[in-house]
Amino acid sequence: MKKAFYRFAAAVVLCGVLFSCKKAEAGDVRNGGIILGFSQIGAESAWRNCNTRSVQEAAEQAGIQLVFFNAEQKQENQIKAIRSFIAYQVDVIAFVPIVSEGWENVLEEARDAKIPVLICDREITLEDQSLYAGYLGTDSAEEGRNAARYLVRKFMDPPPDPPDSSLEDSRGSGEVPSRTGPIRIVELRGTEGSSQAAKRAGGFKEVIGEYPEFRIIYSESGDFLRSKGYELMRAVLDEYEDVDVVYSHNDSMTLGAIDAMKERGIRPGTDIVIVTIDAEQAAINALKRGEVNCVVECNPKQGPDIMDLALRLARGESIPRISYMEEEVFTEWDDLSTLPPRGY
Ligand code: AHR
C-alpha cells in the first residue's frame, strides 16, 4: 500500500517535471505539439504490452508529448492519474477504463477544466454521455459473437476439408467432434466489471442462445491472467469429467488453460475445442499446431488512431462517438502460411 503510494507520488513529481514545459499554444497544436495524458491499466498480458507500445510509438511519431501512467490494475490509481492530468492542464486526456462504472466524478472535473476526454479500448457506463468526447477501441460484443459463430460452424454446420490436406494432421481433421448430449462449454471470463468481459460474454450468449445444444456449464473470471487461466482450468478438470469447449476471453488465460490440460494428458484442440480472443503470436502458433481451434482478433494497435483523435480534440474539432478497430477471425480451416508475424 505504502509502496504503491510512493510510486504514485514519484509519478506525480515526474509529471510535474514534464509539465514544466508549457501547455500547447495554437501554433503548437497545428504542428501536433500537444500534451496528452494517458492512463493505461497495467501490463497484464502481451496484448496490453503491445497496446502500450503502440500508444508510445504513435505519440512520438506524431510529435505529441505523452504523459503516461500505468495504473497497475487499480481504478483508484487511474482516477488519481486523471486528476493529476487535470491539475497540470493537459490538452487532452485519454484512458483505458479498467472497469466500466465509477467514472462520473472525475469526468465532471475534467469537463469543468474544459479538457476533452477520449475513452480507449474498454467502454464505460454513464448516465451523462456528454462527459466524454468519444470511444476508440474494439467491438467486444462482436468478438463474442464471432467466437460463437465459429462453434456453430464447428458443431452444427460441418466445414469443408482443410485448404491443404497436408496440414490435416497438424491442424485437426475439421470433423465434427463425436459426443452425446449437450455441448458443454467452459467460459473463462475477463476482469469482473470490465466492458470487455461483459460484452464478450453477452455477444457469445446472443449467438449460442439460438442453439439449445450448447450449454455453458462453468463461467468464472480469470482476470485476463495466464496464471488464473491455469488455476481455473485445473479446478474445472477436477470438477467436470466432460468438457467439450473452452471459450476464453483472452489468449493469456487460454495459454494457462492449455498448460493445465496438458498436465492431465488432455489434448487441447482435439479432446477439447478451444476458442480464444486476442490473436497474440503464441495463440496463432497454437492454432497452427492444432492446440487451438479458433482465434478471434482483438486489435491492440490503437496508438495511431488515438493520436489522430487527440489532435482533432485539441483543435476543438468533433470526433466520431464510436470508432472501432478492424479485426479478423482465424480458424483451423484457414491457410495461415502467409499470415505476417503478429508483433505481440
Ligand atoms: O481490453 C482488452 C483486453 O485486455 C485483452 O483482450 C486482454 O488480453 C487485455 O488484457
PDB file of N, CA, C and O in Angstrom, residues 147-173:
ATOM      1  N   ALA A 147     -16.777 -15.635 -31.855  1.00  0.00           N
ATOM      2  CA  ALA A 147     -16.339 -16.863 -31.186  1.00  0.00           C
ATOM      3  C   ALA A 147     -17.457 -17.899 -31.256  1.00  0.00           C
ATOM      4  O   ALA A 147     -17.230 -19.078 -31.569  1.00  0.00           O
ATOM      5  N   ALA A 148     -18.689 -17.459 -30.996  1.00  0.00           N
ATOM      6  CA  ALA A 148     -19.834 -18.383 -31.016  1.00  0.00           C
ATOM      7  C   ALA A 148     -20.140 -18.851 -32.443  1.00  0.00           C
ATOM      8  O   ALA A 148     -20.488 -20.024 -32.657  1.00  0.00           O
ATOM      9  N   ARG A 149     -19.999 -17.945 -33.411  1.00  0.00           N
ATOM     10  CA  ARG A 149     -20.281 -18.345 -34.810  1.00  0.00           C
ATOM     11  C   ARG A 149     -19.347 -19.466 -35.242  1.00  0.00           C
ATOM     12  O   ARG A 149     -19.724 -20.367 -35.988  1.00  0.00           O
ATOM     13  N   TYR A 150     -18.090 -19.403 -34.758  1.00  0.00           N
ATOM     14  CA  TYR A 150     -17.158 -20.488 -35.082  1.00  0.00           C
ATOM     15  C   TYR A 150     -17.702 -21.812 -34.532  1.00  0.00           C
ATOM     16  O   TYR A 150     -17.695 -22.838 -35.216  1.00  0.00           O
ATOM     17  N   LEU A 151     -18.190 -21.791 -33.283  1.00  0.00           N
ATOM     18  CA  LEU A 151     -18.683 -23.037 -32.670  1.00  0.00           C
ATOM     19  C   LEU A 151     -19.902 -23.574 -33.407  1.00  0.00           C
ATOM     20  O   LEU A 151     -20.050 -24.790 -33.573  1.00  0.00           O
ATOM     21  N   VAL A 152     -20.755 -22.667 -33.856  1.00  0.00           N
ATOM     22  CA  VAL A 152     -21.940 -23.103 -34.600  1.00  0.00           C
ATOM     23  C   VAL A 152     -21.477 -23.827 -35.864  1.00  0.00           C
ATOM     24  O   VAL A 152     -21.964 -24.901 -36.201  1.00  0.00           O
ATOM     25  N   ARG A 153     -20.473 -23.232 -36.501  1.00  0.00           N
ATOM     26  CA  ARG A 153     -19.981 -23.861 -37.732  1.00  0.00           C
ATOM     27  C   ARG A 153     -19.311 -25.207 -37.412  1.00  0.00           C
ATOM     28  O   ARG A 153     -19.504 -26.197 -38.124  1.00  0.00           O
ATOM     29  N   LYS A 154     -18.560 -25.245 -36.352  1.00  0.00           N
ATOM     30  CA  LYS A 154     -17.828 -26.471 -35.989  1.00  0.00           C
ATOM     31  C   LYS A 154     -18.785 -27.622 -35.652  1.00  0.00           C
ATOM     32  O   LYS A 154     -18.579 -28.752 -36.081  1.00  0.00           O
ATOM     33  N   PHE A 155     -19.817 -27.305 -34.852  1.00  0.00           N
ATOM     34  CA  PHE A 155     -20.669 -28.378 -34.347  1.00  0.00           C
ATOM     35  C   PHE A 155     -21.955 -28.589 -35.136  1.00  0.00           C
ATOM     36  O   PHE A 155     -22.505 -29.671 -35.127  1.00  0.00           O
ATOM     37  N   MET A 156     -22.439 -27.523 -35.789  1.00  0.00           N
ATOM     38  CA  MET A 156     -23.758 -27.634 -36.433  1.00  0.00           C
ATOM     39  C   MET A 156     -23.669 -27.711 -37.948  1.00  0.00           C
ATOM     40  O   MET A 156     -24.584 -28.143 -38.604  1.00  0.00           O
ATOM     41  N   ASP A 157     -22.578 -27.163 -38.479  1.00  0.00           N
ATOM     42  CA  ASP A 157     -22.523 -26.973 -39.916  1.00  0.00           C
ATOM     43  C   ASP A 157     -21.132 -27.408 -40.363  1.00  0.00           C
ATOM     44  O   ASP A 157     -20.226 -26.590 -40.468  1.00  0.00           O
ATOM     45  N   PRO A 158     -20.927 -28.703 -40.576  1.00  0.00           N
ATOM     46  CA  PRO A 158     -19.574 -29.221 -40.815  1.00  0.00           C
ATOM     47  C   PRO A 158     -18.833 -28.451 -41.910  1.00  0.00           C
ATOM     48  O   PRO A 158     -19.398 -28.190 -42.969  1.00  0.00           O
ATOM     49  N   PRO A 159     -17.585 -28.081 -41.627  1.00  0.00           N
ATOM     50  CA  PRO A 159     -16.803 -27.284 -42.570  1.00  0.00           C
ATOM     51  C   PRO A 159     -16.227 -28.129 -43.706  1.00  0.00           C
ATOM     52  O   PRO A 159     -16.203 -29.355 -43.602  1.00  0.00           O
ATOM     53  N   PRO A 160     -15.724 -27.467 -44.756  1.00  0.00           N
ATOM     54  CA  PRO A 160     -15.095 -28.229 -45.838  1.00  0.00           C
ATOM     55  C   PRO A 160     -13.741 -28.772 -45.383  1.00  0.00           C
ATOM     56  O   PRO A 160     -13.262 -28.430 -44.309  1.00  0.00           O
ATOM     57  N   ASP A 161     -13.101 -29.584 -46.237  1.00  0.00           N
ATOM     58  CA  ASP A 161     -11.765 -30.091 -45.916  1.00  0.00           C
ATOM     59  C   ASP A 161     -10.798 -28.921 -45.781  1.00  0.00           C
ATOM     60  O   ASP A 161     -11.009 -27.869 -46.384  1.00  0.00           O
ATOM     61  N   PRO A 162      -9.704 -29.098 -45.005  1.00  0.00           N
ATOM     62  CA  PRO A 162      -8.717 -28.011 -44.902  1.00  0.00           C
ATOM     63  C   PRO A 162      -8.172 -27.663 -46.286  1.00  0.00           C
ATOM     64  O   PRO A 162      -8.117 -28.533 -47.165  1.00  0.00           O
ATOM     65  N   PRO A 163      -7.753 -26.394 -46.516  1.00  0.00           N
ATOM     66  CA  PRO A 163      -7.289 -25.985 -47.829  1.00  0.00           C
ATOM     67  C   PRO A 163      -6.120 -26.827 -48.338  1.00  0.00           C
ATOM     68  O   PRO A 163      -5.998 -27.110 -49.519  1.00  0.00           O
ATOM     69  N   ASP A 164      -5.251 -27.244 -47.425  1.00  0.00           N
ATOM     70  CA  ASP A 164      -4.111 -28.052 -47.819  1.00  0.00           C
ATOM     71  C   ASP A 164      -4.166 -29.319 -46.973  1.00  0.00           C
ATOM     72  O   ASP A 164      -3.962 -29.277 -45.771  1.00  0.00           O
ATOM     73  N   SER A 165      -4.423 -30.463 -47.631  1.00  0.00           N
ATOM     74  CA  SER A 165      -4.662 -31.681 -46.847  1.00  0.00           C
ATOM     75  C   SER A 165      -3.413 -32.122 -46.085  1.00  0.00           C
ATOM     76  O   SER A 165      -3.503 -32.868 -45.124  1.00  0.00           O
ATOM     77  N   SER A 166      -2.206 -31.616 -46.480  1.00  0.00           N
ATOM     78  CA  SER A 166      -1.007 -31.986 -45.732  1.00  0.00           C
ATOM     79  C   SER A 166      -1.020 -31.360 -44.350  1.00  0.00           C
ATOM     80  O   SER A 166      -0.278 -31.740 -43.459  1.00  0.00           O
ATOM     81  N   LEU A 167      -1.887 -30.336 -44.159  1.00  0.00           N
ATOM     82  CA  LEU A 167      -1.962 -29.686 -42.843  1.00  0.00           C
ATOM     83  C   LEU A 167      -2.901 -30.445 -41.909  1.00  0.00           C
ATOM     84  O   LEU A 167      -2.992 -30.136 -40.733  1.00  0.00           O
ATOM     85  N   GLU A 168      -3.576 -31.453 -42.492  1.00  0.00           N
ATOM     86  CA  GLU A 168      -4.633 -32.119 -41.743  1.00  0.00           C
ATOM     87  C   GLU A 168      -4.172 -32.653 -40.382  1.00  0.00           C
ATOM     88  O   GLU A 168      -4.821 -32.441 -39.380  1.00  0.00           O
ATOM     89  N   ASP A 169      -2.975 -33.299 -40.389  1.00  0.00           N
ATOM     90  CA  ASP A 169      -2.515 -33.897 -39.142  1.00  0.00           C
ATOM     91  C   ASP A 169      -2.205 -32.858 -38.087  1.00  0.00           C
ATOM     92  O   ASP A 169      -2.519 -33.020 -36.926  1.00  0.00           O
ATOM     93  N   SER A 170      -1.587 -31.753 -38.520  1.00  0.00           N
ATOM     94  CA  SER A 170      -1.155 -30.779 -37.516  1.00  0.00           C
ATOM     95  C   SER A 170      -2.275 -29.846 -37.087  1.00  0.00           C
ATOM     96  O   SER A 170      -2.184 -29.228 -36.044  1.00  0.00           O
ATOM     97  N   ARG A 171      -3.328 -29.710 -37.891  1.00  0.00           N
ATOM     98  CA  ARG A 171      -4.355 -28.732 -37.516  1.00  0.00           C
ATOM     99  C   ARG A 171      -5.729 -29.351 -37.323  1.00  0.00           C
ATOM    100  O   ARG A 171      -6.749 -28.681 -37.434  1.00  0.00           O
ATOM    101  N   GLY A 172      -5.783 -30.636 -37.049  1.00  0.00           N
ATOM    102  CA  GLY A 172      -7.091 -31.258 -36.801  1.00  0.00           C
ATOM    103  C   GLY A 172      -7.763 -31.632 -38.100  1.00  0.00           C
ATOM    104  O   GLY A 172      -7.449 -31.099 -39.155  1.00  0.00           O
ATOM    105  N   SER A 173      -8.739 -32.520 -38.026  1.00  0.00           N
ATOM    106  CA  SER A 173      -9.339 -33.043 -39.248  1.00  0.00           C
ATOM    107  C   SER A 173     -10.476 -32.186 -39.744  1.00  0.00           C
ATOM    108  O   SER A 173     -10.965 -32.364 -40.837  1.00  0.00           O
TER     109      SER A 173
END
